[in-house]
Amino acid sequence: MPTVFITGASRGLGLEFVRQYKADGWDVIATCRDPERAPDLNATGAEVFPLDVTDDAALASLGRTLAGRTIDVLINNAGIYPLKGSQGSFGDIPADPWMDCLRTNVVAPWKVAETFVGNLEKADRPVLATISSKMGSIGDAASPGSVVYRSSKAGANMVVKGLAIELGPRGIICIAFHPGWVKTDMGGPHALITPEQSITGLRGLIAAATPADNGRFLAYDGQEVPW
Ligand SMILES: NC(=O)c1ccc[n+]([C@@H]2O[C@H](COP(=O)([O-])OP(=O)(O)OC[C@H]3O[C@@H](n4cnc5c(N)ncnc54)[C@H](OP(=O)(O)O)[C@@H]3O)[C@@H](O)[C@H]2O)c1
């Protein structure tokens, strides 16, 4: 059975990825900040490891633990959304939460890729999926607010493009995904779709991915998202 590696799997979209891949019989390596406080994740029966994606030492340690294992699909899912909407208004945005957001949403996906590239290279058709957001689309941006999150996901998109250029020639298909506006803690109760719908769509795209998809930015329904 193929193996999937997922960050930020304690809840939300990460947890739904775990559930669906487990139900399909995959070997699931699920990581989260605090496994002892992730009862829903533990109930899936996945192999769970602690990982704060901003902790370089923890990342290196997990890299050593998993050395030699094949990873067919790696999902950079962990993310944060500080200073939502008008909480972060022009003239009133503190720098520290902005830097935390960049560390989690931009730097970490690159560091995760560096750590597990050897595991991906062992797979026949490896896919490195990064959960970005349409909020990070510069072409789509038209309203004020959420600049902290928006700028982080725009950065994540450039990280994916950089990974695609670096790793595409090594056979790894790197894709940025917009999961839709989804009912999770982050998306809130008024979001348009359920985690089941989003992840069903994303898993279908990951399963169908070919080298021609390397460096693309796709929504969960397969539509191309403008950078
Ligand atoms: N929901 C949406 O509508 C939507 C739309 C576009 C994009 N996205 C993106 O989709 C991804 C998942 O979002 P979600 O809706 O599932 O959000 P969520 O419900 O808030 O869950 C976020 C997950 O990320 C984890 N996380 C945060 N910082 C972390 C860190 N430093 N190290 C490891 N894990 C960390 C959280 O772990 P803890 O439980 O430890 O906090 C949690 O498991 C994010 O990248 C988000 O930006 C979501």
PDB file of C-alpha atoms and ligand atoms in Angstrom:
ATOM      1  CA  MET A   1       0.000   0.000   0.000  1.00  0.00           C
ATOM      2  CA  PRO A   2       1.219   3.551  -0.685  1.00  0.00           C
ATOM      3  CA  THR A   3       2.213   5.864   2.154  1.00  0.00           C
ATOM      4  CA  VAL A   4       1.004   9.403   2.806  1.00  0.00           C
ATOM      5  CA  PHE A   5       2.639  11.867   5.217  1.00  0.00           C
ATOM      6  CA  ILE A   6       0.474  14.709   6.561  1.00  0.00           C
ATOM      7  CA  THR A   7       1.304  17.751   8.723  1.00  0.00           C
ATOM      8  CA  GLY A   8      -1.221  19.450  11.017  1.00  0.00           C
ATOM      9  CA  ALA A   9      -3.383  16.328  11.281  1.00  0.00           C
ATOM     10  CA  SER A  10      -4.980  16.961  14.696  1.00  0.00           C
ATOM     11  CA  ARG A  11      -8.170  18.480  13.258  1.00  0.00           C
ATOM     12  CA  GLY A  12      -9.747  20.111  10.218  1.00  0.00           C
ATOM     13  CA  LEU A  13      -8.524  19.255   6.745  1.00  0.00           C
ATOM     14  CA  GLY A  14      -5.462  17.374   7.978  1.00  0.00           C
ATOM     15  CA  LEU A  15      -7.629  15.027  10.044  1.00  0.00           C
ATOM     16  CA  GLU A  16      -9.977  14.462   7.102  1.00  0.00           C
ATOM     17  CA  PHE A  17      -7.011  13.571   4.868  1.00  0.00           C
ATOM     18  CA  VAL A  18      -6.012  10.985   7.485  1.00  0.00           C
ATOM     19  CA  ARG A  19      -9.535   9.545   7.695  1.00  0.00           C
ATOM     20  CA  GLN A  20      -9.966   9.209   3.939  1.00  0.00           C
ATOM     21  CA  TYR A  21      -6.534   7.739   3.224  1.00  0.00           C
ATOM     22  CA  LYS A  22      -6.938   5.283   6.122  1.00  0.00           C
ATOM     23  CA  ALA A  23     -10.357   4.248   4.808  1.00  0.00           C
ATOM     24  CA  ASP A  24      -8.683   3.583   1.446  1.00  0.00           C
ATOM     25  CA  GLY A  25      -6.144   1.287   3.096  1.00  0.00           C
ATOM     26  CA  TRP A  26      -3.098   3.570   2.791  1.00  0.00           C
ATOM     27  CA  ASP A  27      -0.263   3.631   5.317  1.00  0.00           C
ATOM     28  CA  VAL A  28      -0.755   7.012   6.979  1.00  0.00           C
ATOM     29  CA  ILE A  29       1.996   8.896   8.786  1.00  0.00           C
ATOM     30  CA  ALA A  30       0.137  11.663  10.596  1.00  0.00           C
ATOM     31  CA  THR A  31       1.921  14.447  12.451  1.00  0.00           C
ATOM     32  CA  CYS A  32       0.570  17.017  14.862  1.00  0.00           C
ATOM     33  CA  ARG A  33       1.862  19.375  17.533  1.00  0.00           C
ATOM     34  CA  ASP A  34       0.556  17.426  20.526  1.00  0.00           C
ATOM     35  CA  PRO A  35      -0.601  13.839  19.939  1.00  0.00           C
ATOM     36  CA  GLU A  36      -1.820  13.576  23.548  1.00  0.00           C
ATOM     37  CA  ARG A  37      -4.389  16.253  22.774  1.00  0.00           C
ATOM     38  CA  ALA A  38      -5.518  14.791  19.466  1.00  0.00           C
ATOM     39  CA  PRO A  39      -8.101  12.119  20.386  1.00  0.00           C
ATOM     40  CA  ASP A  40      -9.836  12.220  16.992  1.00  0.00           C
ATOM     41  CA  LEU A  41      -6.537  11.617  15.222  1.00  0.00           C
ATOM     42  CA  ASN A  42      -5.560   8.769  17.550  1.00  0.00           C
ATOM     43  CA  ALA A  43      -8.944   7.155  16.926  1.00  0.00           C
ATOM     44  CA  THR A  44      -8.118   6.807  13.205  1.00  0.00           C
ATOM     45  CA  GLY A  45      -5.416   4.220  13.903  1.00  0.00           C
ATOM     46  CA  ALA A  46      -2.855   6.189  11.886  1.00  0.00           C
ATOM     47  CA  GLU A  47       0.804   6.170  12.841  1.00  0.00           C
ATOM     48  CA  VAL A  48       1.096   9.443  14.790  1.00  0.00           C
ATOM     49  CA  PHE A  49       4.252  11.465  15.430  1.00  0.00           C
ATOM     50  CA  PRO A  50       4.625  14.800  17.242  1.00  0.00           C
ATOM     51  CA  LEU A  51       5.741  17.602  14.951  1.00  0.00           C
ATOM     52  CA  ASP A  52       5.576  21.354  15.226  1.00  0.00           C
ATOM     53  CA  VAL A  53       6.495  22.324  11.672  1.00  0.00           C
ATOM     54  CA  THR A  54       8.276  25.465  12.894  1.00  0.00           C
ATOM     55  CA  ASP A  55      10.634  23.440  15.109  1.00  0.00           C
ATOM     56  CA  ASP A  56      13.722  22.675  13.013  1.00  0.00           C
ATOM     57  CA  ALA A  57      15.197  20.290  15.591  1.00  0.00           C
ATOM     58  CA  ALA A  58      11.959  18.278  15.789  1.00  0.00           C
ATOM     59  CA  LEU A  59      11.805  18.167  12.004  1.00  0.00           C
ATOM     60  CA  ALA A  60      15.375  16.893  11.734  1.00  0.00           C
ATOM     61  CA  SER A  61      14.674  14.290  14.412  1.00  0.00           C
ATOM     62  CA  LEU A  62      11.580  12.984  12.625  1.00  0.00           C
ATOM     63  CA  GLY A  63      13.579  12.958   9.392  1.00  0.00           C
ATOM     64  CA  ARG A  64      16.066  10.595  11.052  1.00  0.00           C
ATOM     65  CA  THR A  65      13.256   8.440  12.504  1.00  0.00           C
ATOM     66  CA  LEU A  66      11.641   7.994   9.092  1.00  0.00           C
ATOM     67  CA  ALA A  67      14.879   7.659   7.089  1.00  0.00           C
ATOM     68  CA  GLY A  68      14.638   4.928   4.474  1.00  0.00           C
ATOM     69  CA  ARG A  69      10.832   4.840   4.349  1.00  0.00           C
ATOM     70  CA  THR A  70       9.050   5.548   1.106  1.00  0.00           C
ATOM     71  CA  ILE A  71       6.589   8.454   1.076  1.00  0.00           C
ATOM     72  CA  ASP A  72       4.342   8.475  -2.004  1.00  0.00           C
ATOM     73  CA  VAL A  73       2.361  11.597  -1.099  1.00  0.00           C
ATOM     74  CA  LEU A  74       3.471  14.359   1.272  1.00  0.00           C
ATOM     75  CA  ILE A  75       0.867  16.922   2.297  1.00  0.00           C
ATOM     76  CA  ASN A  76       2.011  20.258   3.693  1.00  0.00           C
ATOM     77  CA  ASN A  77      -1.283  21.036   5.426  1.00  0.00           C
ATOM     78  CA  ALA A  78      -0.444  22.744   8.752  1.00  0.00           C
ATOM     79  CA  GLY A  79      -1.331  26.419   8.674  1.00  0.00           C
ATOM     80  CA  ILE A  80      -2.459  29.368  10.762  1.00  0.00           C
ATOM     81  CA  TYR A  81      -4.637  32.411  10.058  1.00  0.00           C
ATOM     82  CA  PRO A  82      -3.895  35.156  12.594  1.00  0.00           C
ATOM     83  CA  LEU A  83      -5.529  38.617  12.464  1.00  0.00           C
ATOM     84  CA  LYS A  84      -8.503  37.595  10.325  1.00  0.00           C
ATOM     85  CA  GLY A  85     -10.297  40.162   8.202  1.00  0.00           C
ATOM     86  CA  SER A  86     -10.506  43.604   9.782  1.00  0.00           C
ATOM     87  CA  GLN A  87      -8.540  42.462  12.907  1.00  0.00           C
ATOM     88  CA  GLY A  88      -5.483  43.289  10.862  1.00  0.00           C
ATOM     89  CA  SER A  89      -6.249  46.726   9.463  1.00  0.00           C
ATOM     90  CA  PHE A  90      -3.895  49.128   7.753  1.00  0.00           C
ATOM     91  CA  GLY A  91      -2.010  51.136  10.377  1.00  0.00           C
ATOM     92  CA  ASP A  92      -2.676  48.601  13.135  1.00  0.00           C
ATOM     93  CA  ILE A  93      -0.922  45.338  12.301  1.00  0.00           C
ATOM     94  CA  PRO A  94       1.602  43.998  14.836  1.00  0.00           C
ATOM     95  CA  ALA A  95       4.719  42.478  13.307  1.00  0.00           C
ATOM     96  CA  ASP A  96       5.126  39.443  15.599  1.00  0.00           C
ATOM     97  CA  PRO A  97       2.001  37.477  14.615  1.00  0.00           C
ATOM     98  CA  TRP A  98       2.786  38.298  10.995  1.00  0.00           C
ATOM     99  CA  MET A  99       6.256  36.770  11.376  1.00  0.00           C
ATOM    100  CA  ASP A 100       4.750  33.690  13.089  1.00  0.00           C
ATOM    101  CA  CYS A 101       2.382  33.298  10.166  1.00  0.00           C
ATOM    102  CA  LEU A 102       5.211  33.492   7.635  1.00  0.00           C
ATOM    103  CA  ARG A 103       7.237  30.966   9.660  1.00  0.00           C
ATOM    104  CA  THR A 104       4.356  28.467   9.675  1.00  0.00           C
ATOM    105  CA  ASN A 105       2.788  28.994   6.256  1.00  0.00           C
ATOM    106  CA  VAL A 106       5.824  29.863   4.115  1.00  0.00           C
ATOM    107  CA  VAL A 107       9.081  28.643   5.660  1.00  0.00           C
ATOM    108  CA  ALA A 108       7.825  25.366   7.126  1.00  0.00           C
ATOM    109  CA  PRO A 109       6.525  23.819   3.866  1.00  0.00           C
ATOM    110  CA  TRP A 110       9.969  24.334   2.332  1.00  0.00           C
ATOM    111  CA  LYS A 111      11.758  22.878   5.378  1.00  0.00           C
ATOM    112  CA  VAL A 112       9.408  19.874   5.424  1.00  0.00           C
ATOM    113  CA  ALA A 113      10.204  19.276   1.743  1.00  0.00           C
ATOM    114  CA  GLU A 114      13.958  19.488   2.418  1.00  0.00           C
ATOM    115  CA  THR A 115      13.626  17.003   5.269  1.00  0.00           C
ATOM    116  CA  PHE A 116      11.640  14.330   3.431  1.00  0.00           C
ATOM    117  CA  VAL A 117      12.818  14.703  -0.172  1.00  0.00           C
ATOM    118  CA  GLY A 118      14.791  11.449   0.110  1.00  0.00           C
ATOM    119  CA  ASN A 119      11.646   9.588   1.212  1.00  0.00           C
ATOM    120  CA  LEU A 120       9.695  11.005  -1.723  1.00  0.00           C
ATOM    121  CA  GLU A 121      12.411  10.061  -4.202  1.00  0.00           C
ATOM    122  CA  LYS A 122      11.932   6.421  -3.262  1.00  0.00           C
ATOM    123  CA  ALA A 123       8.346   6.473  -4.624  1.00  0.00           C
ATOM    124  CA  ASP A 124       7.355   5.712  -8.243  1.00  0.00           C
ATOM    125  CA  ARG A 125       5.225   8.855  -8.768  1.00  0.00           C
ATOM    126  CA  PRO A 126       5.723  11.072  -5.718  1.00  0.00           C
ATOM    127  CA  VAL A 127       3.451  14.041  -5.114  1.00  0.00           C
ATOM    128  CA  LEU A 128       4.273  16.961  -2.825  1.00  0.00           C
ATOM    129  CA  ALA A 129       0.995  18.777  -2.153  1.00  0.00           C
ATOM    130  CA  THR A 130       0.955  22.103  -0.328  1.00  0.00           C
ATOM    131  CA  ILE A 131      -2.368  23.407   0.946  1.00  0.00           C
ATOM    132  CA  SER A 132      -2.298  27.046  -0.048  1.00  0.00           C
ATOM    133  CA  SER A 133      -5.361  29.277  -0.504  1.00  0.00           C
ATOM    134  CA  LYS A 134      -7.052  31.425  -3.088  1.00  0.00           C
ATOM    135  CA  MET A 135      -6.533  34.139  -0.447  1.00  0.00           C
ATOM    136  CA  GLY A 136      -2.885  34.043  -1.541  1.00  0.00           C
ATOM    137  CA  SER A 137      -3.702  34.670  -5.198  1.00  0.00           C
ATOM    138  CA  ILE A 138      -2.383  38.071  -6.223  1.00  0.00           C
ATOM    139  CA  GLY A 139      -4.394  37.868  -9.455  1.00  0.00           C
ATOM    140  CA  ASP A 140      -7.602  37.273  -7.502  1.00  0.00           C
ATOM    141  CA  ALA A 141      -7.079  39.849  -4.707  1.00  0.00           C
ATOM    142  CA  ALA A 142      -9.657  42.650  -4.760  1.00  0.00           C
ATOM    143  CA  SER A 143     -10.802  43.320  -1.181  1.00  0.00           C
ATOM    144  CA  PRO A 144      -9.016  44.741   1.887  1.00  0.00           C
ATOM    145  CA  GLY A 145      -8.173  42.827   5.082  1.00  0.00           C
ATOM    146  CA  SER A 146      -6.415  39.583   6.021  1.00  0.00           C
ATOM    147  CA  VAL A 147      -3.120  40.832   4.594  1.00  0.00           C
ATOM    148  CA  VAL A 148      -1.157  38.743   7.097  1.00  0.00           C
ATOM    149  CA  TYR A 149      -2.678  35.466   5.897  1.00  0.00           C
ATOM    150  CA  ARG A 150      -2.904  36.572   2.268  1.00  0.00           C
ATOM    151  CA  SER A 151       0.770  37.485   2.113  1.00  0.00           C
ATOM    152  CA  SER A 152       1.735  34.198   3.766  1.00  0.00           C
ATOM    153  CA  LYS A 153      -0.179  32.130   1.232  1.00  0.00           C
ATOM    154  CA  ALA A 154       1.238  34.216  -1.635  1.00  0.00           C
ATOM    155  CA  GLY A 155       4.639  33.293  -0.169  1.00  0.00           C
ATOM    156  CA  ALA A 156       3.591  29.650   0.073  1.00  0.00           C
ATOM    157  CA  ASN A 157       2.726  29.763  -3.621  1.00  0.00           C
ATOM    158  CA  MET A 158       6.224  30.957  -4.482  1.00  0.00           C
ATOM    159  CA  VAL A 159       7.618  28.204  -2.269  1.00  0.00           C
ATOM    160  CA  VAL A 160       5.642  25.651  -4.298  1.00  0.00           C
ATOM    161  CA  LYS A 161       6.901  27.162  -7.551  1.00  0.00           C
ATOM    162  CA  GLY A 162      10.461  27.033  -6.201  1.00  0.00           C
ATOM    163  CA  LEU A 163      10.003  23.418  -5.112  1.00  0.00           C
ATOM    164  CA  ALA A 164       8.547  22.552  -8.524  1.00  0.00           C
ATOM    165  CA  ILE A 165      11.639  23.985 -10.230  1.00  0.00           C
ATOM    166  CA  GLU A 166      14.009  22.226  -7.807  1.00  0.00           C
ATOM    167  CA  LEU A 167      12.259  18.895  -7.458  1.00  0.00           C
ATOM    168  CA  GLY A 168      10.326  18.449 -10.724  1.00  0.00           C
ATOM    169  CA  PRO A 169      13.534  17.309 -12.487  1.00  0.00           C
ATOM    170  CA  ARG A 170      13.990  14.800  -9.639  1.00  0.00           C
ATOM    171  CA  GLY A 171      10.579  13.273 -10.447  1.00  0.00           C
ATOM    172  CA  ILE A 172       8.563  14.888  -7.641  1.00  0.00           C
ATOM    173  CA  ILE A 173       5.281  16.504  -8.691  1.00  0.00           C
ATOM    174  CA  CYS A 174       4.836  19.696  -6.627  1.00  0.00           C
ATOM    175  CA  ILE A 175       1.364  21.295  -6.579  1.00  0.00           C
ATOM    176  CA  ALA A 176      -0.261  24.179  -4.668  1.00  0.00           C
ATOM    177  CA  PHE A 177      -3.912  23.503  -3.777  1.00  0.00           C
ATOM    178  CA  HIS A 178      -6.823  25.732  -2.802  1.00  0.00           C
ATOM    179  CA  PRO A 179      -9.100  23.466  -0.712  1.00  0.00           C
ATOM    180  CA  GLY A 180     -12.183  25.673  -1.129  1.00  0.00           C
ATOM    181  CA  TRP A 181     -13.788  27.588   1.727  1.00  0.00           C
ATOM    182  CA  VAL A 182     -14.273  24.719   4.160  1.00  0.00           C
ATOM    183  CA  LYS A 183     -16.169  24.284   7.441  1.00  0.00           C
ATOM    184  CA  THR A 184     -13.272  23.802   9.872  1.00  0.00           C
ATOM    185  CA  ASP A 185     -12.109  25.782  12.906  1.00  0.00           C
ATOM    186  CA  MET A 186     -10.294  28.035  10.439  1.00  0.00           C
ATOM    187  CA  GLY A 187     -13.013  28.259   7.799  1.00  0.00           C
ATOM    188  CA  GLY A 188     -15.830  28.698  10.319  1.00  0.00           C
ATOM    189  CA  PRO A 189     -19.435  27.464  10.253  1.00  0.00           C
ATOM    190  CA  HIS A 190     -20.511  29.658   7.321  1.00  0.00           C
ATOM    191  CA  ALA A 191     -17.986  28.152   4.908  1.00  0.00           C
ATOM    192  CA  LEU A 192     -19.323  26.727   1.652  1.00  0.00           C
ATOM    193  CA  ILE A 193     -18.223  23.089   1.705  1.00  0.00           C
ATOM    194  CA  THR A 194     -17.500  20.269   4.149  1.00  0.00           C
ATOM    195  CA  PRO A 195     -14.072  18.757   4.813  1.00  0.00           C
ATOM    196  CA  GLU A 196     -15.349  15.540   3.192  1.00  0.00           C
ATOM    197  CA  GLN A 197     -16.107  17.385  -0.080  1.00  0.00           C
ATOM    198  CA  SER A 198     -12.820  19.274  -0.086  1.00  0.00           C
ATOM    199  CA  ILE A 199     -10.610  16.298   0.658  1.00  0.00           C
ATOM    200  CA  THR A 200     -12.454  13.993  -1.729  1.00  0.00           C
ATOM    201  CA  GLY A 201     -11.686  16.506  -4.473  1.00  0.00           C
ATOM    202  CA  LEU A 202      -8.062  17.030  -3.438  1.00  0.00           C
ATOM    203  CA  ARG A 203      -7.374  13.298  -3.140  1.00  0.00           C
ATOM    204  CA  GLY A 204      -8.759  12.760  -6.623  1.00  0.00           C
ATOM    205  CA  LEU A 205      -6.432  15.427  -8.029  1.00  0.00           C
ATOM    206  CA  ILE A 206      -3.428  14.001  -6.164  1.00  0.00           C
ATOM    207  CA  ALA A 207      -4.231  10.495  -7.450  1.00  0.00           C
ATOM    208  CA  ALA A 208      -4.478  11.752 -11.029  1.00  0.00           C
ATOM    209  CA  ALA A 209      -1.412  14.030 -10.879  1.00  0.00           C
ATOM    210  CA  THR A 210       1.204  13.660 -13.618  1.00  0.00           C
ATOM    211  CA  PRO A 211       4.515  15.464 -14.227  1.00  0.00           C
ATOM    212  CA  ALA A 212       2.524  17.937 -16.360  1.00  0.00           C
ATOM    213  CA  ASP A 213       0.901  19.166 -13.133  1.00  0.00           C
ATOM    214  CA  ASN A 214       4.233  20.078 -11.535  1.00  0.00           C
ATOM    215  CA  GLY A 215       4.144  23.749 -10.487  1.00  0.00           C
ATOM    216  CA  ARG A 216       0.373  24.227 -10.909  1.00  0.00           C
ATOM    217  CA  PHE A 217      -2.064  25.979  -8.528  1.00  0.00           C
ATOM    218  CA  LEU A 218      -5.356  24.060  -8.486  1.00  0.00           C
ATOM    219  CA  ALA A 219      -8.619  24.317  -6.559  1.00  0.00           C
ATOM    220  CA  TYR A 220     -10.196  21.213  -5.004  1.00  0.00           C
ATOM    221  CA  ASP A 221     -12.592  20.981  -7.974  1.00  0.00           C
ATOM    222  CA  GLY A 222      -9.718  20.906 -10.476  1.00  0.00           C
ATOM    223  CA  GLN A 223     -10.016  24.527 -11.613  1.00  0.00           C
ATOM    224  CA  GLU A 224      -6.775  26.410 -12.206  1.00  0.00           C
ATOM    225  CA  VAL A 225      -6.327  29.283  -9.709  1.00  0.00           C
ATOM    226  CA  PRO A 226      -4.532  32.440 -10.922  1.00  0.00           C
ATOM    227  CA  TRP A 227      -1.221  33.042  -9.135  1.00  0.00           C
TER     228      TRP A 227
HETATM  229  N1  LIG B   1     -10.674  25.970   6.032  1.00  0.00           N
HETATM  230  C1  LIG B   1     -10.588  26.726   4.954  1.00  0.00           C
HETATM  231  O1  LIG B   1     -11.590  27.300   4.465  1.00  0.00           O
HETATM  232  C2  LIG B   1      -9.273  26.890   4.246  1.00  0.00           C
HETATM  233  C3  LIG B   1      -9.259  27.609   3.036  1.00  0.00           C
HETATM  234  C4  LIG B   1      -8.059  27.773   2.360  1.00  0.00           C
HETATM  235  C5  LIG B   1      -6.900  27.189   2.851  1.00  0.00           C
HETATM  236  N2  LIG B   1      -6.928  26.496   4.036  1.00  0.00           N
HETATM  237  C6  LIG B   1      -5.658  25.907   4.505  1.00  0.00           C
HETATM  238  O2  LIG B   1      -5.836  24.534   4.768  1.00  0.00           O
HETATM  239  C7  LIG B   1      -4.936  24.104   5.796  1.00  0.00           C
HETATM  240  C8  LIG B   1      -5.737  23.414   6.913  1.00  0.00           C
HETATM  241  O3  LIG B   1      -6.680  24.356   7.396  1.00  0.00           O
HETATM  242  P1  LIG B   1      -7.883  23.961   8.366  1.00  0.00           P
HETATM  243  O4  LIG B   1      -9.085  24.655   7.851  1.00  0.00           O
HETATM  244  O5  LIG B   1      -7.893  22.503   8.590  1.00  0.00           O
HETATM  245  O6  LIG B   1      -7.409  24.736   9.686  1.00  0.00           O
HETATM  246  P2  LIG B   1      -7.619  24.389  11.244  1.00  0.00           P
HETATM  247  O7  LIG B   1      -8.905  23.708  11.424  1.00  0.00           O
HETATM  248  O8  LIG B   1      -7.334  25.662  11.957  1.00  0.00           O
HETATM  249  O9  LIG B   1      -6.428  23.345  11.526  1.00  0.00           O
HETATM  250  C9  LIG B   1      -5.102  23.785  11.381  1.00  0.00           C
HETATM  251  C10 LIG B   1      -4.179  22.619  11.653  1.00  0.00           C
HETATM  252  O10 LIG B   1      -2.818  23.083  11.506  1.00  0.00           O
HETATM  253  C11 LIG B   1      -2.121  22.712  12.675  1.00  0.00           C
HETATM  254  N3  LIG B   1      -0.986  23.584  12.933  1.00  0.00           N
HETATM  255  C12 LIG B   1      -0.973  24.929  13.072  1.00  0.00           C
HETATM  256  N4  LIG B   1       0.279  25.375  13.331  1.00  0.00           N
HETATM  257  C13 LIG B   1       1.060  24.248  13.358  1.00  0.00           C
HETATM  258  C14 LIG B   1       2.428  24.027  13.580  1.00  0.00           C
HETATM  259  N5  LIG B   1       3.280  25.033  13.845  1.00  0.00           N
HETATM  260  N6  LIG B   1       2.909  22.758  13.512  1.00  0.00           N
HETATM  261  C15 LIG B   1       2.073  21.734  13.250  1.00  0.00           C
HETATM  262  N7  LIG B   1       0.752  21.870  13.060  1.00  0.00           N
HETATM  263  C16 LIG B   1       0.261  23.125  13.106  1.00  0.00           C
HETATM  264  C17 LIG B   1      -3.150  22.752  13.796  1.00  0.00           C
HETATM  265  O11 LIG B   1      -2.668  22.027  14.899  1.00  0.00           O
HETATM  266  P3  LIG B   1      -3.134  22.317  16.445  1.00  0.00           P
HETATM  267  O12 LIG B   1      -4.373  21.493  16.653  1.00  0.00           O
HETATM  268  O13 LIG B   1      -1.954  21.879  17.241  1.00  0.00           O
HETATM  269  O14 LIG B   1      -3.385  23.792  16.547  1.00  0.00           O
HETATM  270  C18 LIG B   1      -4.327  22.088  13.088  1.00  0.00           C
HETATM  271  O15 LIG B   1      -4.155  20.699  13.046  1.00  0.00           O
HETATM  272  C19 LIG B   1      -4.206  25.366   6.260  1.00  0.00           C
HETATM  273  O16 LIG B   1      -2.959  25.455   5.611  1.00  0.00           O
HETATM  274  C20 LIG B   1      -5.129  26.491   5.800  1.00  0.00           C
HETATM  275  O17 LIG B   1      -4.433  27.705   5.618  1.00  0.00           O
HETATM  276  C21 LIG B   1      -8.083  26.333   4.742  1.00  0.00           C
END
